[in-house]
mmCIF file of C-alpha atoms in Angstrom:
data_model
loop_
_atom_site.group_PDB
_atom_site.id
_atom_site.type_symbol
_atom_site.label_atom_id
_atom_site.label_comp_id
_atom_site.label_asym_id
_atom_site.label_seq_id
_atom_site.Cartn_x
_atom_site.Cartn_y
_atom_site.Cartn_z
ATOM 1 C CA MET N 75 22.057 -59.682 -66.934
ATOM 2 C CA LYS N 76 18.777 -57.787 -66.871
ATOM 3 C CA LYS N 77 18.380 -58.639 -63.219
ATOM 4 C CA LYS N 78 21.873 -57.324 -62.491
ATOM 5 C CA VAL N 79 21.190 -54.051 -64.323
ATOM 6 C CA LEU N 80 17.863 -53.675 -62.534
ATOM 7 C CA SER N 81 19.564 -54.255 -59.187
ATOM 8 C CA LEU N 82 22.141 -51.597 -59.943
ATOM 9 C CA ILE N 83 19.428 -49.124 -60.943
ATOM 10 C CA LEU N 84 17.441 -49.776 -57.757
ATOM 11 C CA ALA N 85 20.565 -49.388 -55.637
ATOM 12 C CA GLY N 86 21.294 -46.074 -57.309
ATOM 13 C CA VAL N 87 17.760 -44.836 -56.665
ATOM 14 C CA MET N 88 18.036 -45.813 -52.981
ATOM 15 C CA VAL N 89 21.353 -43.984 -52.624
ATOM 16 C CA LEU N 90 19.931 -40.853 -54.225
ATOM 17 C CA SER N 91 16.810 -41.078 -52.039
ATOM 18 C CA MET N 92 18.872 -41.478 -48.876
ATOM 19 C CA ALA N 93 21.080 -38.575 -49.887
ATOM 20 C CA ALA N 94 18.036 -36.405 -50.484
ATOM 21 C CA CYS N 95 16.524 -37.337 -47.097
ATOM 22 C CA GLY N 96 19.846 -36.775 -45.414
ATOM 23 C CA SER N 97 20.098 -33.363 -47.026
ATOM 24 C CA GLN N 98 16.529 -32.467 -45.946
ATOM 25 C CA ASN N 99 17.142 -33.569 -42.353
ATOM 26 C CA THR N 100 20.425 -31.676 -42.280
ATOM 27 C CA ASP N 101 18.751 -28.546 -43.618
ATOM 28 C CA GLN N 102 15.870 -28.878 -41.129
ATOM 29 C CA GLY N 103 18.305 -29.495 -38.274
ATOM 30 C CA ALA N 104 20.327 -26.470 -39.275
ATOM 31 C CA ALA N 105 17.146 -24.393 -39.461
ATOM 32 C CA ASN N 106 16.007 -25.601 -36.045
ATOM 33 C CA ASP N 107 19.450 -24.934 -34.599
ATOM 34 C CA THR N 108 19.495 -21.426 -36.097
ATOM 35 C CA SER N 109 15.980 -20.735 -34.784
ATOM 36 C CA ALA N 110 16.866 -22.008 -31.306
ATOM 37 C CA LYS N 111 20.000 -19.886 -31.234
ATOM 38 C CA ALA N 112 18.003 -16.835 -32.329
ATOM 39 C CA GLU N 113 15.358 -17.418 -29.650
ATOM 40 C CA GLN N 114 18.038 -17.944 -27.019
ATOM 41 C CA SER N 115 19.754 -14.747 -28.137
ATOM 42 C CA ASP N 116 16.476 -12.783 -28.015
ATOM 43 C CA SER N 117 15.678 -14.205 -24.571
ATOM 44 C CA SER N 118 19.116 -13.330 -23.273
ATOM 45 C CA GLU N 119 18.872 -9.788 -24.616
ATOM 46 C CA ALA N 120 15.402 -9.361 -23.063
ATOM 47 C CA ALA N 121 16.607 -10.676 -19.726
ATOM 48 C CA LYS N 122 19.608 -8.378 -19.854
ATOM 49 C CA GLU N 123 17.402 -5.399 -20.741
ATOM 50 C CA ASN N 124 14.946 -6.170 -17.913
ATOM 51 C CA SER N 125 17.791 -6.634 -15.453
ATOM 52 C CA ASP N 126 19.354 -3.318 -16.397
ATOM 53 C CA SER N 127 16.042 -1.469 -16.165
ATOM 54 C CA GLU N 128 14.837 -3.095 -12.947
ATOM 55 C CA GLU N 129 17.780 -3.264 -10.570
ATOM 56 C CA LEU N 130 18.835 0.116 -9.201
ATOM 57 C CA GLU N 131 22.220 1.088 -7.817
ATOM 58 C CA SER N 132 22.809 1.389 -4.083
ATOM 59 C CA THR N 133 20.826 4.255 -2.555
ATOM 60 C CA GLN N 134 18.547 5.176 0.338
ATOM 61 C CA ILE N 135 15.150 6.884 0.514
ATOM 62 C CA THR N 136 12.902 8.048 3.348
ATOM 63 C CA VAL N 137 9.188 7.247 3.368
ATOM 64 C CA PHE N 138 6.762 9.106 5.648
ATOM 65 C CA ALA N 139 3.660 6.950 6.164
ATOM 66 C CA ALA N 140 0.535 6.993 8.305
ATOM 67 C CA ALA N 141 0.795 4.981 11.523
ATOM 68 C CA SER N 142 -2.035 2.692 10.417
ATOM 69 C CA LEU N 143 0.107 1.508 7.499
ATOM 70 C CA GLU N 144 3.041 0.296 9.583
ATOM 71 C CA ASN N 145 2.481 -3.473 9.602
ATOM 72 C CA ALA N 146 1.410 -3.724 5.981
ATOM 73 C CA LEU N 147 3.971 -1.305 4.589
ATOM 74 C CA ASN N 148 6.852 -2.995 6.400
ATOM 75 C CA GLU N 149 5.942 -6.171 4.539
ATOM 76 C CA VAL N 150 5.562 -4.275 1.260
ATOM 77 C CA ILE N 151 9.073 -2.886 1.740
ATOM 78 C CA LYS N 152 10.444 -6.405 2.264
ATOM 79 C CA LYS N 153 8.718 -7.533 -0.918
ATOM 80 C CA TYR N 154 10.115 -4.566 -2.820
ATOM 81 C CA ASN N 155 13.639 -5.381 -1.654
ATOM 82 C CA GLU N 156 13.364 -8.829 -3.222
ATOM 83 C CA THR N 157 13.657 -7.114 -6.613
ATOM 84 C CA GLN N 158 15.493 -3.993 -5.460
ATOM 85 C CA PRO N 159 18.028 -5.213 -2.868
ATOM 86 C CA ASN N 160 20.215 -2.133 -3.316
ATOM 87 C CA VAL N 161 17.526 0.350 -2.244
ATOM 88 C CA THR N 162 17.370 0.949 1.508
ATOM 89 C CA ILE N 163 14.019 2.342 2.614
ATOM 90 C CA ILE N 164 13.781 4.204 5.917
ATOM 91 C CA PRO N 165 10.117 4.410 6.979
ATOM 92 C CA SER N 166 8.819 6.940 9.502
ATOM 93 C CA TYR N 167 5.342 6.273 10.914
ATOM 94 C CA ASP N 168 3.090 8.786 12.671
ATOM 95 C CA SER N 169 -0.193 10.586 12.160
ATOM 96 C CA SER N 170 -0.523 12.076 8.686
ATOM 97 C CA GLY N 171 -0.929 15.545 10.185
ATOM 98 C CA THR N 172 2.297 15.257 12.159
ATOM 99 C CA LEU N 173 4.200 13.946 9.141
ATOM 100 C CA LEU N 174 2.858 16.746 6.949
ATOM 101 C CA ALA N 175 4.023 19.323 9.485
ATOM 102 C CA GLN N 176 7.491 17.743 9.530
ATOM 103 C CA ILE N 177 7.753 17.936 5.736
ATOM 104 C CA GLU N 178 6.601 21.551 5.772
ATOM 105 C CA GLU N 179 9.254 22.310 8.376
ATOM 106 C CA GLY N 180 11.961 20.960 6.076
ATOM 107 C CA ALA N 181 12.346 17.311 7.072
ATOM 108 C CA ALA N 182 13.965 15.268 4.300
ATOM 109 C CA CYS N 183 11.285 13.026 2.786
ATOM 110 C CA ASP N 184 11.122 11.241 -0.560
ATOM 111 C CA VAL N 185 7.675 9.617 -0.408
ATOM 112 C CA PHE N 186 4.531 10.588 1.532
ATOM 113 C CA PHE N 187 1.820 7.956 2.138
ATOM 114 C CA SER N 188 -1.107 9.650 3.866
ATOM 115 C CA ALA N 189 -4.183 8.190 5.564
ATOM 116 C CA ALA N 190 -6.362 10.969 4.131
ATOM 117 C CA GLN N 191 -6.677 13.195 1.103
ATOM 118 C CA LYS N 192 -6.633 16.392 3.189
ATOM 119 C CA GLN N 193 -2.954 16.203 4.117
ATOM 120 C CA MET N 194 -1.952 15.234 0.574
ATOM 121 C CA ASP N 195 -4.052 18.076 -0.844
ATOM 122 C CA THR N 196 -2.204 20.506 1.414
ATOM 123 C CA LEU N 197 1.183 19.122 0.386
ATOM 124 C CA GLN N 198 0.282 19.293 -3.300
ATOM 125 C CA ASN N 199 -1.816 22.451 -3.631
ATOM 126 C CA ASP N 200 -0.617 24.711 -0.821
ATOM 127 C CA ASP N 201 2.997 23.612 -0.416
ATOM 128 C CA GLN N 202 3.621 22.610 -4.054
ATOM 129 C CA LEU N 203 5.800 19.731 -2.851
ATOM 130 C CA VAL N 204 4.283 16.794 -4.767
ATOM 131 C CA VAL N 205 6.146 15.662 -7.882
ATOM 132 C CA ASP N 206 3.781 16.026 -10.832
ATOM 133 C CA GLY N 207 2.110 12.821 -11.975
ATOM 134 C CA THR N 208 3.156 10.724 -8.972
ATOM 135 C CA ARG N 209 0.051 11.024 -6.782
ATOM 136 C CA HIS N 210 -2.096 7.882 -6.646
ATOM 137 C CA ASN N 211 -4.906 6.474 -4.511
ATOM 138 C CA VAL N 212 -3.780 3.120 -3.126
ATOM 139 C CA VAL N 213 -6.195 1.706 -0.532
ATOM 140 C CA ASN N 214 -9.474 2.373 1.254
ATOM 141 C CA ASN N 215 -10.147 1.658 4.922
ATOM 142 C CA GLN N 216 -13.034 1.756 7.397
ATOM 143 C CA VAL N 217 -13.384 3.247 10.855
ATOM 144 C CA VAL N 218 -14.445 0.795 13.566
ATOM 145 C CA VAL N 219 -15.472 1.080 17.203
ATOM 146 C CA ILE N 220 -13.416 -1.334 19.309
ATOM 147 C CA THR N 221 -13.206 -2.585 22.877
ATOM 148 C CA TYR N 222 -10.847 -4.939 24.655
ATOM 149 C CA LYS N 223 -11.710 -8.604 25.113
ATOM 150 C CA GLY N 224 -13.908 -9.223 28.137
ATOM 151 C CA SER N 225 -14.634 -5.529 28.735
ATOM 152 C CA GLY N 226 -18.340 -6.142 29.279
ATOM 153 C CA THR N 227 -19.032 -2.732 27.747
ATOM 154 C CA ALA N 228 -22.576 -1.550 27.177
ATOM 155 C CA VAL N 229 -21.453 0.249 24.027
ATOM 156 C CA THR N 230 -22.621 -1.328 20.782
ATOM 157 C CA GLY N 231 -21.360 1.314 18.399
ATOM 158 C CA LEU N 232 -21.016 4.978 17.607
ATOM 159 C CA GLU N 233 -24.458 6.127 18.646
ATOM 160 C CA ASN N 234 -24.196 4.994 22.275
ATOM 161 C CA LEU N 235 -20.574 5.917 22.957
ATOM 162 C CA LYS N 236 -21.916 7.881 25.935
ATOM 163 C CA ASP N 237 -22.446 4.567 27.719
ATOM 164 C CA ALA N 238 -18.671 4.027 27.929
ATOM 165 C CA LYS N 239 -16.686 4.815 31.056
ATOM 166 C CA SER N 240 -13.828 6.162 28.917
ATOM 167 C CA ILE N 241 -12.984 6.584 25.241
ATOM 168 C CA ALA N 242 -9.649 6.694 23.432
ATOM 169 C CA MET N 243 -9.981 9.034 20.449
ATOM 170 C CA ALA N 244 -7.442 10.578 18.091
ATOM 171 C CA ASP N 245 -7.369 14.347 17.863
ATOM 172 C CA GLY N 246 -8.834 16.101 14.843
ATOM 173 C CA SER N 247 -5.516 16.530 13.028
ATOM 174 C CA VAL N 248 -5.240 12.745 12.823
ATOM 175 C CA PRO N 249 -7.267 11.321 9.904
ATOM 176 C CA VAL N 250 -9.049 8.672 12.000
ATOM 177 C CA GLY N 251 -9.970 11.420 14.471
ATOM 178 C CA LYS N 252 -11.353 13.534 11.648
ATOM 179 C CA TYR N 253 -13.324 10.612 10.214
ATOM 180 C CA THR N 254 -14.748 9.837 13.666
ATOM 181 C CA ARG N 255 -15.896 13.435 14.061
ATOM 182 C CA GLN N 256 -17.390 13.422 10.562
ATOM 183 C CA ALA N 257 -19.332 10.261 11.371
ATOM 184 C CA MET N 258 -20.669 11.790 14.591
ATOM 185 C CA VAL N 259 -21.778 14.924 12.736
ATOM 186 C CA ASN N 260 -23.530 12.870 10.054
ATOM 187 C CA ALA N 261 -25.169 10.732 12.752
ATOM 188 C CA GLY N 262 -26.556 13.875 14.401
ATOM 189 C CA MET N 263 -24.393 13.518 17.506
ATOM 190 C CA LEU N 264 -22.394 16.716 16.901
ATOM 191 C CA ASP N 265 -23.284 20.044 15.328
ATOM 192 C CA ALA N 266 -22.034 20.577 11.795
ATOM 193 C CA VAL N 267 -19.050 22.905 11.302
ATOM 194 C CA ASP N 268 -17.015 23.935 8.269
ATOM 195 C CA ASP N 269 -14.041 21.793 9.296
ATOM 196 C CA VAL N 270 -14.873 18.842 11.545
ATOM 197 C CA SER N 271 -11.202 18.339 12.402
ATOM 198 C CA THR N 272 -11.409 21.505 14.533
ATOM 199 C CA ILE N 273 -14.025 20.046 16.898
ATOM 200 C CA PRO N 274 -12.220 19.746 20.271
ATOM 201 C CA THR N 275 -12.537 16.671 22.462
ATOM 202 C CA ASP N 276 -14.182 18.622 25.296
ATOM 203 C CA VAL N 277 -17.069 19.482 22.961
ATOM 204 C CA ILE N 278 -17.359 15.802 22.032
ATOM 205 C CA SER N 279 -17.299 14.859 25.720
ATOM 206 C CA GLN N 280 -20.134 17.286 26.455
ATOM 207 C CA ALA N 281 -22.169 15.836 23.588
ATOM 208 C CA LEU N 282 -21.647 12.387 25.144
ATOM 209 C CA ASP N 283 -22.907 13.414 28.598
ATOM 210 C CA GLY N 284 -19.434 14.150 29.958
ATOM 211 C CA VAL N 285 -17.748 10.822 29.228
ATOM 212 C CA GLU N 286 -13.970 10.835 29.759
ATOM 213 C CA ILE N 287 -12.033 11.093 26.489
ATOM 214 C CA ASN N 288 -8.348 10.256 26.233
ATOM 215 C CA GLU N 289 -7.083 12.320 23.286
ATOM 216 C CA CYS N 290 -4.350 10.475 21.358
ATOM 217 C CA GLY N 291 -1.770 11.752 18.901
ATOM 218 C CA ASN N 292 -2.138 8.915 16.383
ATOM 219 C CA VAL N 293 -4.221 5.848 15.694
ATOM 220 C CA SER N 294 -1.606 3.440 17.070
ATOM 221 C CA ALA N 295 -1.901 5.110 20.470
ATOM 222 C CA VAL N 296 -5.683 4.659 20.412
ATOM 223 C CA LYS N 297 -5.287 0.985 19.566
ATOM 224 C CA THR N 298 -2.764 0.462 22.359
ATOM 225 C CA GLN N 299 -4.864 2.253 24.987
ATOM 226 C CA VAL N 300 -7.871 0.053 24.261
ATOM 227 C CA ALA N 301 -5.947 -3.218 23.800
ATOM 228 C CA GLU N 302 -4.273 -2.709 27.180
ATOM 229 C CA GLY N 303 -7.600 -1.902 28.843
ATOM 230 C CA SER N 304 -6.656 1.670 29.729
ATOM 231 C CA ASN N 305 -9.773 2.874 27.916
ATOM 232 C CA GLU N 306 -13.003 0.989 27.478
ATOM 233 C CA VAL N 307 -13.613 1.777 23.806
ATOM 234 C CA GLY N 308 -12.011 3.665 20.940
ATOM 235 C CA THR N 309 -12.178 4.327 17.216
ATOM 236 C CA VAL N 310 -9.471 3.007 14.900
ATOM 237 C CA TYR N 311 -9.238 1.663 11.371
ATOM 238 C CA TYR N 312 -10.371 -1.835 10.539
ATOM 239 C CA SER N 313 -6.799 -2.617 9.403
ATOM 240 C CA ASP N 314 -5.498 -1.702 12.874
ATOM 241 C CA THR N 315 -7.189 -4.763 14.349
ATOM 242 C CA TYR N 316 -4.980 -7.111 12.290
ATOM 243 C CA GLY N 317 -3.009 -9.394 14.587
ATOM 244 C CA LEU N 318 -4.967 -8.261 17.653
ATOM 245 C CA GLU N 319 -8.013 -10.433 17.170
ATOM 246 C CA ASP N 320 -7.310 -12.120 20.518
ATOM 247 C CA LYS N 321 -7.204 -8.759 22.327
ATOM 248 C CA LEU N 322 -9.832 -6.638 20.604
ATOM 249 C CA ASP N 323 -13.491 -6.922 19.685
ATOM 250 C CA ILE N 324 -15.038 -4.860 16.911
ATOM 251 C CA LEU N 325 -18.323 -3.386 18.127
ATOM 252 C CA GLN N 326 -19.230 -1.618 14.895
ATOM 253 C CA VAL N 327 -17.870 -1.095 11.414
ATOM 254 C CA ILE N 328 -18.892 2.478 10.627
ATOM 255 C CA GLY N 329 -20.301 2.834 7.122
ATOM 256 C CA TYR N 330 -18.948 5.079 4.402
ATOM 257 C CA ASP N 331 -22.281 6.911 4.463
ATOM 258 C CA LEU N 332 -21.139 8.411 7.773
ATOM 259 C CA THR N 333 -17.377 8.767 7.306
ATOM 260 C CA GLY N 334 -17.045 9.129 3.564
ATOM 261 C CA ASN N 335 -14.350 7.137 1.782
ATOM 262 C CA VAL N 336 -11.149 6.602 3.782
ATOM 263 C CA ILE N 337 -8.691 6.831 0.903
ATOM 264 C CA TYR N 338 -4.915 6.589 1.379
ATOM 265 C CA PRO N 339 -2.958 8.479 -1.323
ATOM 266 C CA ILE N 340 0.765 8.177 -2.016
ATOM 267 C CA ALA N 341 3.102 10.559 -3.853
ATOM 268 C CA GLN N 342 6.744 11.328 -4.457
ATOM 269 C CA VAL N 343 7.853 14.427 -2.550
ATOM 270 C CA LYS N 344 10.077 17.158 -3.960
ATOM 271 C CA ASN N 345 13.278 16.783 -1.970
ATOM 272 C CA ASP N 346 16.065 19.255 -2.751
ATOM 273 C CA GLU N 347 18.554 17.053 -0.905
ATOM 274 C CA ALA N 348 17.857 13.989 -3.067
ATOM 275 C CA ASP N 349 20.214 13.158 -5.924
ATOM 276 C CA GLU N 350 19.090 11.694 -9.247
ATOM 277 C CA LEU N 351 19.404 8.097 -8.062
ATOM 278 C CA GLU N 352 17.359 8.766 -4.921
ATOM 279 C CA GLN N 353 14.653 10.442 -6.981
ATOM 280 C CA LYS N 354 14.592 7.470 -9.345
ATOM 281 C CA ALA N 355 14.299 5.042 -6.424
ATOM 282 C CA ALA N 356 11.507 7.093 -4.839
ATOM 283 C CA LEU N 357 9.462 6.986 -8.036
ATOM 284 C CA ASP N 358 10.189 3.287 -8.461
ATOM 285 C CA PHE N 359 8.907 2.571 -4.949
ATOM 286 C CA VAL N 360 5.743 4.629 -5.504
ATOM 287 C CA ASN N 361 5.047 2.575 -8.623
ATOM 288 C CA PHE N 362 5.695 -0.680 -6.765
ATOM 289 C CA VAL N 363 3.178 0.249 -4.053
ATOM 290 C CA LYS N 364 0.528 0.295 -6.811
ATOM 291 C CA SER N 365 1.517 -3.147 -8.101
ATOM 292 C CA ASP N 366 -0.492 -6.349 -7.730
ATOM 293 C CA ALA N 367 2.200 -7.774 -5.444
ATOM 294 C CA ALA N 368 1.792 -4.875 -3.030
ATOM 295 C CA LYS N 369 -2.001 -4.922 -3.278
ATOM 296 C CA ALA N 370 -2.058 -8.573 -2.227
ATOM 297 C CA ILE N 371 -0.221 -7.602 0.957
ATOM 298 C CA PHE N 372 -2.554 -4.700 1.699
ATOM 299 C CA ASP N 373 -5.567 -6.965 1.169
ATOM 300 C CA SER N 374 -4.192 -9.446 3.691
ATOM 301 C CA TYR N 375 -3.997 -6.659 6.285
ATOM 302 C CA TYR N 376 -7.715 -5.810 5.916
ATOM 303 C CA PHE N 377 -7.266 -2.873 3.547
ATOM 304 C CA ASP N 378 -9.480 -2.519 0.479
ATOM 305 C CA THR N 379 -7.420 -2.118 -2.695
ATOM 306 C CA ASN N 380 -10.433 -1.779 -4.987
ATOM 307 C CA VAL N 381 -10.114 1.990 -5.355
ATOM 308 C CA GLU N 382 -10.077 4.400 -8.264
ATOM 309 C CA ASP N 383 -6.687 5.947 -8.950
#
């Protein structure tokens, strides 16, 4: 009898214990399920918020950029369109001086990406056409002396340019032309003047014992003239040699002590013809150009992205 009572008691304890465990597991499962649903809800809301804030409606903007940026910036634009497929970007490449003149003459432009501070300073301070707070330094570059493969040139760099049969050189309104002139002044090859960009090519030719100089309207033209062998040597940016390693040799990388920093600034331009969506897209693109994703592209094209904003 005692054994039977004891068995009944033990059975009751086991049932109560199992019920308690079952209740605990159920409560824990419910808690986990509630937590998971909450996390999923938060994640969904965050994704929705990011999607709404990141993807813009269909629009189109125009970007004026220095000729030396063409290869790199085309790739940056493709990268940008991976996250902003509805924004069509129309790039226009030329010398920064030419692009500045076009903006001043009323050409519709949403973003200006210059190869020098001078043109951006003019746009911002004289023309008052830079949107406040949107100007940023993006990359640095270096001026190099180049020749075509197999030229057999006697030129080794800037200081013996006079030994060339002909030189392709950008005019002073083109940033690389200005930097070249500045380097020659600092090297003692040209007399100092208030504005080195005003030094004409005939004066440079005389300083180089009468060597023939082919004056070019932008850096791409200089690169082409030398790569095709039309001119023996020329001065371009280091980034311009990307993809032409089999056609060009770099004779000298000119130091910053001679040229100064070769900073490329970008800014949103005040465009009276742009609607609110276009203005939003222009600012969004300017911000993307400063991103790590864009910097990685610029680095791969021989630009230096380690610059102070």
